[in-house]
mmCIF file of C-alpha atoms in Angstrom:
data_model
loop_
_atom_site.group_PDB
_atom_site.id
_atom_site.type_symbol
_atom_site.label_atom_id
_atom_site.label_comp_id
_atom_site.label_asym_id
_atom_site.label_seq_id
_atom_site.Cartn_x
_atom_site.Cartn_y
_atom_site.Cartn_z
ATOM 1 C CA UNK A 17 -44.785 -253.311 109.805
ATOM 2 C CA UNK A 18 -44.052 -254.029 113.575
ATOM 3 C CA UNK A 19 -42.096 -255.838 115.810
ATOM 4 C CA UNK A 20 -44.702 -257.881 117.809
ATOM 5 C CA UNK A 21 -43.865 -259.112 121.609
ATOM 6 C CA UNK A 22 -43.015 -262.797 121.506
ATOM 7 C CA UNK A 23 -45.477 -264.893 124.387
ATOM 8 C CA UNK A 24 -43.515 -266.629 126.763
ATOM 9 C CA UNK A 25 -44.166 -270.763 127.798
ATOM 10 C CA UNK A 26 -46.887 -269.826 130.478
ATOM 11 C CA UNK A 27 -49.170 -268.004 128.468
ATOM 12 C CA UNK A 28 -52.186 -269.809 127.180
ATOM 13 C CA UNK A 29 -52.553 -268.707 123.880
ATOM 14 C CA UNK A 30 -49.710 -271.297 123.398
ATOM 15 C CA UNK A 31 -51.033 -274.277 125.223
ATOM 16 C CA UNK A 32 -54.164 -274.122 123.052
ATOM 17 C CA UNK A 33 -55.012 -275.413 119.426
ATOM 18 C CA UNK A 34 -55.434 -272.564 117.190
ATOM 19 C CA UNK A 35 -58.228 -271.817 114.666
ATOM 20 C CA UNK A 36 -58.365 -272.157 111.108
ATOM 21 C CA UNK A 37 -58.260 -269.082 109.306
ATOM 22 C CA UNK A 38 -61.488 -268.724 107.663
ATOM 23 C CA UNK A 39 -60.326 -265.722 105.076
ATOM 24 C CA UNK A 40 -57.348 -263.791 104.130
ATOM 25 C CA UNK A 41 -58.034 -260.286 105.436
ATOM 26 C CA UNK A 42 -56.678 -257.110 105.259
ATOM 27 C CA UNK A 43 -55.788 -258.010 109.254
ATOM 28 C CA UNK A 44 -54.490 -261.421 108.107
ATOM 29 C CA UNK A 45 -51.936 -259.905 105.596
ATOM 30 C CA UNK A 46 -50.699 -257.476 107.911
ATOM 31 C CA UNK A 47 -50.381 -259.988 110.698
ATOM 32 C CA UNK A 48 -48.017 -261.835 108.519
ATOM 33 C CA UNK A 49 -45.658 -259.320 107.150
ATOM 34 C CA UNK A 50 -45.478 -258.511 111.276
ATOM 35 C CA UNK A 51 -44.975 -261.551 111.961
ATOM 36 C CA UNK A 52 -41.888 -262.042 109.542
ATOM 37 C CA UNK A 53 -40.187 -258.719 111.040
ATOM 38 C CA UNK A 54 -40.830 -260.415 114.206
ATOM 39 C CA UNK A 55 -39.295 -263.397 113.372
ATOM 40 C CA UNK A 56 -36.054 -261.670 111.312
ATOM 41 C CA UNK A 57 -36.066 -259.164 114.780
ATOM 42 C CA UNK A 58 -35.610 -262.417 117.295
ATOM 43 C CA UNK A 59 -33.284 -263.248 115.228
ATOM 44 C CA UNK A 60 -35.855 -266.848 114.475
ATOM 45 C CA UNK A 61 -36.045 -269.443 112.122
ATOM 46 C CA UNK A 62 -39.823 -269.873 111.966
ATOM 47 C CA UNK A 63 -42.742 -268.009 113.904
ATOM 48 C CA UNK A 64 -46.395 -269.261 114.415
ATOM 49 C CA UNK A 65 -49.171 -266.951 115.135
ATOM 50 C CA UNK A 66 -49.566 -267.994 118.549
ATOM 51 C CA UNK A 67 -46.223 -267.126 119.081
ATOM 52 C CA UNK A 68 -47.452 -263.388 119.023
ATOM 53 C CA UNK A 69 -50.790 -264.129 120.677
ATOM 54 C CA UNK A 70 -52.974 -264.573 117.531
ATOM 55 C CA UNK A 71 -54.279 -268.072 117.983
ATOM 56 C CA UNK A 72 -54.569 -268.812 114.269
ATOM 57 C CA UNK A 73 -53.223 -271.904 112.188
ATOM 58 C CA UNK A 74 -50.409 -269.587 110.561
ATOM 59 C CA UNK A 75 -47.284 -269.652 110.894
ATOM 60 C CA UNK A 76 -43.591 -268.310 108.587
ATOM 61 C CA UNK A 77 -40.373 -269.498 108.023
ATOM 62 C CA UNK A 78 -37.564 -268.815 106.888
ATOM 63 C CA UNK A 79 -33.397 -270.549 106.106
ATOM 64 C CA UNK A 80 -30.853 -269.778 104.332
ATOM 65 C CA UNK A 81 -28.501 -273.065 103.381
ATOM 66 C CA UNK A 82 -24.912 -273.126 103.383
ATOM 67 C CA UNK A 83 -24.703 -271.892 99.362
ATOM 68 C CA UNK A 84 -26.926 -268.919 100.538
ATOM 69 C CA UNK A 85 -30.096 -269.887 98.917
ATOM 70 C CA UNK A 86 -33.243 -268.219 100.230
ATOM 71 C CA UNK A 87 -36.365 -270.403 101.861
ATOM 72 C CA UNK A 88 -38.869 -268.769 102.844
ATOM 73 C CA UNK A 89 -42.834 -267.876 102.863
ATOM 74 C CA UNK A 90 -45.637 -268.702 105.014
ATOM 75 C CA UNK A 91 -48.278 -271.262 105.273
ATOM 76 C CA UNK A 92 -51.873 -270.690 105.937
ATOM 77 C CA UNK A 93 -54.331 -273.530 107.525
ATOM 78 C CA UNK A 94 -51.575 -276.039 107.114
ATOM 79 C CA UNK A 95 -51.457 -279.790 107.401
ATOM 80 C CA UNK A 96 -48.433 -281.906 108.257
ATOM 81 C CA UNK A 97 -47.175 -285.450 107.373
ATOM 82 C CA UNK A 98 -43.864 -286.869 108.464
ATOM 83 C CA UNK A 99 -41.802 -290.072 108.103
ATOM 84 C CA UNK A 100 -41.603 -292.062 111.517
ATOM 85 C CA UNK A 101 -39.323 -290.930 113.949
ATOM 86 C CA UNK A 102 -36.213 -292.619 114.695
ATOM 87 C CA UNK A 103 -36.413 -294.452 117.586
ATOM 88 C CA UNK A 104 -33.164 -293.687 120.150
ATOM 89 C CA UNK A 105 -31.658 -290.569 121.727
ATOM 90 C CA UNK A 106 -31.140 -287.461 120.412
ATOM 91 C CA UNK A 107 -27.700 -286.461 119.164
ATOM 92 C CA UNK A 108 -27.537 -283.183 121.277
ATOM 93 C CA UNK A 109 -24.783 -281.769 118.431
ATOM 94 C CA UNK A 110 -26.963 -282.545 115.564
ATOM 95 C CA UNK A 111 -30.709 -282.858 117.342
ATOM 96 C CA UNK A 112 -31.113 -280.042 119.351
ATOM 97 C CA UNK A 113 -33.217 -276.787 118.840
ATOM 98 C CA UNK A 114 -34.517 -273.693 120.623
ATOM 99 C CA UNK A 115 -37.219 -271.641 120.714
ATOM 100 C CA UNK A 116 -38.409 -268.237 120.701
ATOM 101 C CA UNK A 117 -41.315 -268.770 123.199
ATOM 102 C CA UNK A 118 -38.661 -270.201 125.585
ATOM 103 C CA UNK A 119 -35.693 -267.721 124.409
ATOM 104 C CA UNK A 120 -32.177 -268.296 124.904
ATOM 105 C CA UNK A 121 -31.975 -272.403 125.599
ATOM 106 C CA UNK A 122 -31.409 -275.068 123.405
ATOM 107 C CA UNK A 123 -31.856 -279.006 124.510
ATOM 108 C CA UNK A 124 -32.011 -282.359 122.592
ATOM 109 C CA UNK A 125 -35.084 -283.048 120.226
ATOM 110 C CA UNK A 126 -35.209 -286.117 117.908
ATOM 111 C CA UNK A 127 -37.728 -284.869 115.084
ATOM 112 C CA UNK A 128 -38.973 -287.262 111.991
ATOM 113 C CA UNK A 129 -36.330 -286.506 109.114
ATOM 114 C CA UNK A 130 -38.553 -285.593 106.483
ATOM 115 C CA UNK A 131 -42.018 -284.237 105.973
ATOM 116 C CA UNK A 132 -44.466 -283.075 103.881
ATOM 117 C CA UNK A 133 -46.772 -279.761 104.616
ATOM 118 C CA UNK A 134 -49.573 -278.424 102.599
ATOM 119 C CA UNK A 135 -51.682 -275.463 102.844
ATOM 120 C CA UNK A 136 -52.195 -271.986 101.341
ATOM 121 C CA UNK A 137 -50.262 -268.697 100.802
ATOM 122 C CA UNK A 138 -51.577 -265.350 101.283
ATOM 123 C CA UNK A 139 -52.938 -265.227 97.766
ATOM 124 C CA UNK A 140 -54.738 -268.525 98.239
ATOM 125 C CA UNK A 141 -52.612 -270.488 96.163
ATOM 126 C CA UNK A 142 -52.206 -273.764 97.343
ATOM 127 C CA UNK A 143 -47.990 -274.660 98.911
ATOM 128 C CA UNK A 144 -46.859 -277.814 99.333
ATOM 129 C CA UNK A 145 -43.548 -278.473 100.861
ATOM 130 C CA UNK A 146 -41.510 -281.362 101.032
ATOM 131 C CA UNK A 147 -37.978 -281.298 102.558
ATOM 132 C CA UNK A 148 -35.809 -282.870 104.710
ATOM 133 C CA UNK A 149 -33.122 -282.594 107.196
ATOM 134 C CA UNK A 150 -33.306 -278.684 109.407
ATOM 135 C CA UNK A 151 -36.147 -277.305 107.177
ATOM 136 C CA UNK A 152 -38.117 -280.521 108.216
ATOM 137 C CA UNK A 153 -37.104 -279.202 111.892
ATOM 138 C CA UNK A 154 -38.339 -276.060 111.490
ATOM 139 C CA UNK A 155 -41.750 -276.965 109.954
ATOM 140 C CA UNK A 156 -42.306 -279.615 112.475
ATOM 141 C CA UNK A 157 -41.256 -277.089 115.383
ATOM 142 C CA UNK A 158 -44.440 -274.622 113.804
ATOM 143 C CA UNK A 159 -46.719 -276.857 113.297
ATOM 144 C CA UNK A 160 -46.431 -278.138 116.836
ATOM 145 C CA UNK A 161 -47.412 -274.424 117.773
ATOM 146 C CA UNK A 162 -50.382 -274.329 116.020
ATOM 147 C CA UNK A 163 -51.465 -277.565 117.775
ATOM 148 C CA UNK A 164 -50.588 -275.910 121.314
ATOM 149 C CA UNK A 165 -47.216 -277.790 121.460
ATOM 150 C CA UNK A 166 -43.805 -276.461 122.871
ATOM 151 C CA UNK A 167 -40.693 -278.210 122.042
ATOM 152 C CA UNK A 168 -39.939 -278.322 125.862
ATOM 153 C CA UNK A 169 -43.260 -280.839 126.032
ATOM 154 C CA UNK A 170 -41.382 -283.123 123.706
ATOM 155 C CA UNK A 171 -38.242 -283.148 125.659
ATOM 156 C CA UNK A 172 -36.957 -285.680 127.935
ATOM 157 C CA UNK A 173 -38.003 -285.665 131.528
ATOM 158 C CA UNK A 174 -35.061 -284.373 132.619
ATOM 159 C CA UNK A 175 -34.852 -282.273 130.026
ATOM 160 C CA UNK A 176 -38.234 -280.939 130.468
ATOM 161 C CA UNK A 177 -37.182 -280.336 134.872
ATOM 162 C CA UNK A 178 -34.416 -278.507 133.697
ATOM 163 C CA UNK A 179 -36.444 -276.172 131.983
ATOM 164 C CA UNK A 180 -39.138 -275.767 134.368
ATOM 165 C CA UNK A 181 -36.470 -274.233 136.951
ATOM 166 C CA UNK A 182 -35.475 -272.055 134.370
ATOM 167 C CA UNK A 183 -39.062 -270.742 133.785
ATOM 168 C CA UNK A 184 -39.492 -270.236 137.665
ATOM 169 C CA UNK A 185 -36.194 -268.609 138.000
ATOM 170 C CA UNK A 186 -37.191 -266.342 135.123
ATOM 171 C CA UNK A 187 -40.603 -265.919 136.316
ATOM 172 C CA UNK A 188 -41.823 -267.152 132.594
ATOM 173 C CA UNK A 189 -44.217 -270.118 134.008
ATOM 174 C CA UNK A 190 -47.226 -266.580 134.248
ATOM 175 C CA UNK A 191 -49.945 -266.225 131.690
ATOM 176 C CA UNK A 192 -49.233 -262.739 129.717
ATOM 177 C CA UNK A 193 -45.695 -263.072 129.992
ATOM 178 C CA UNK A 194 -44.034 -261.952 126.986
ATOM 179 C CA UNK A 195 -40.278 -260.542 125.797
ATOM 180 C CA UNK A 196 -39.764 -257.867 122.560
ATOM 181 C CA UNK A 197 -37.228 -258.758 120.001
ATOM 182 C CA UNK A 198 -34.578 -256.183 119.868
ATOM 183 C CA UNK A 199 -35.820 -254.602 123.283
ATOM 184 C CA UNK A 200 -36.039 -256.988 126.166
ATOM 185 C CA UNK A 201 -33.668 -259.116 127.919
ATOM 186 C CA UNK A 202 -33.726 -262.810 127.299
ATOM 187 C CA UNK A 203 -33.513 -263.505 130.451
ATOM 188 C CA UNK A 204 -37.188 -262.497 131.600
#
C-alpha cells in the first residue's frame, strides 16, 4: 500500500463529476486499500477518489465514536438521500468541518442531519447506510466530492472570500497542486 498525494482546491480533477466504476479491478482494489492509508496518513475522516486524482465515484470512511466503536468501509458507485436541511446559520462549535483538499481550515457548514447512502463494496455486495449526526457529515462531505463539490463551495460568502485569500496566499488556487500526508507542509 501507499500513501497517495492529496489534490489541492485548484486542481480539476476535483471540480469535475466523477465516473461510475464500471468493474472492480485488480487496480480498483488496490486504489482503495491506498486510499484508506491515505486517509489514516492525513490523519482524515473520509477520502474520495478524486481526492487522490482518480476521478471515480469511490470514496472511504472511517469514525470511531466516543465508546470506541469502529465505522468504517468504503462505498463503490454510491447514491445519496438526505433529510432537508435546516434552514438558519451554522453553529460554528457544532457545524463546522474541514477538509483534506483544503488542509488545515475549518469554517461553518450546516449539513442535512441524517441520510441514507447505498452502493457496493469491493466484493460487490450491496451497503446501505443510514446514520445520523457526524457520520451523516462525513458521507455527505464524500459524496459532494464525487459530484465535483468542495465544502468551501457550500460556505457562506464570506466564508468562501476568506478562503480564497488563503488559497492565493498558499498558492493552492493552480491545477496539479497537491500536498503528501506525513511529508508536506500544510501550509502549501
Amino acid at each position: 500500500m501507499a500513501v497517495l498525494p492529496i489534490r489541492i482546491m485548484g486542481d480539476p480533477v476535483l471540480h469535475s463529476p466523477a465516473a461510475p466504476v464500471e468493474e472492480v479491478t485488480d487496480e480498483i482494489r488496490t486504489l482503495v486499500a491506498d486510499m484508506f492509508e491515505t486517509m489514516d496518513a492525513a490523519p482524515g475522516v473520509g477520502l474520495a477518489a478524486p481526492q487522490v486524482g482518480v476521478g471515480l465515484r469511490i470514496f472511504t470512511y472511517t469514525y470511531q465514536d466516543d465508546e470506541g466503536a469502529e465505522w468504517r468501509g468504503e462505498i463503490i458507485n454510491p447514491e445519496l438521500w438526505m433529510t432537508p436541511l435546516i434552514p438558519g446559520d451554522p453553529d460554528e462549535d457544532e457545524e463546522s468541518e474541514g477538509c483534506l483538499s483544503f488542509p488545515g481550515e475549518r469554517f461553518p457548514l450546516r449539513r442535512s442531519e441524517r441520510v441514507r447512502v447505498t452502493g457496493t463494496d469491493l466484493e460487490g455486495r450491496p451497503v446501505s447506510i443510514e446514520v445520523d449526526g457526524w457520520r451523516a457529515r462525513i458521507l455527505q462531505h464524500e459524496f459532494d466530492h464525487l459530484d465535483g463539490i468542495l465544502y468551501i463551495d457550500r460556505l457562506s460568502d464570506s466564508d468562501w472570500k476568506t478562503t480564497q485569500k488563503i488559497a492565493r496566499k498558499r498558492g493552492w488556487g493552480r491545477p496539479g497542486a497537491s500536498w503528501l500526508p506525513g511529508v508536506d507542509d500544510l501550509e502549501g
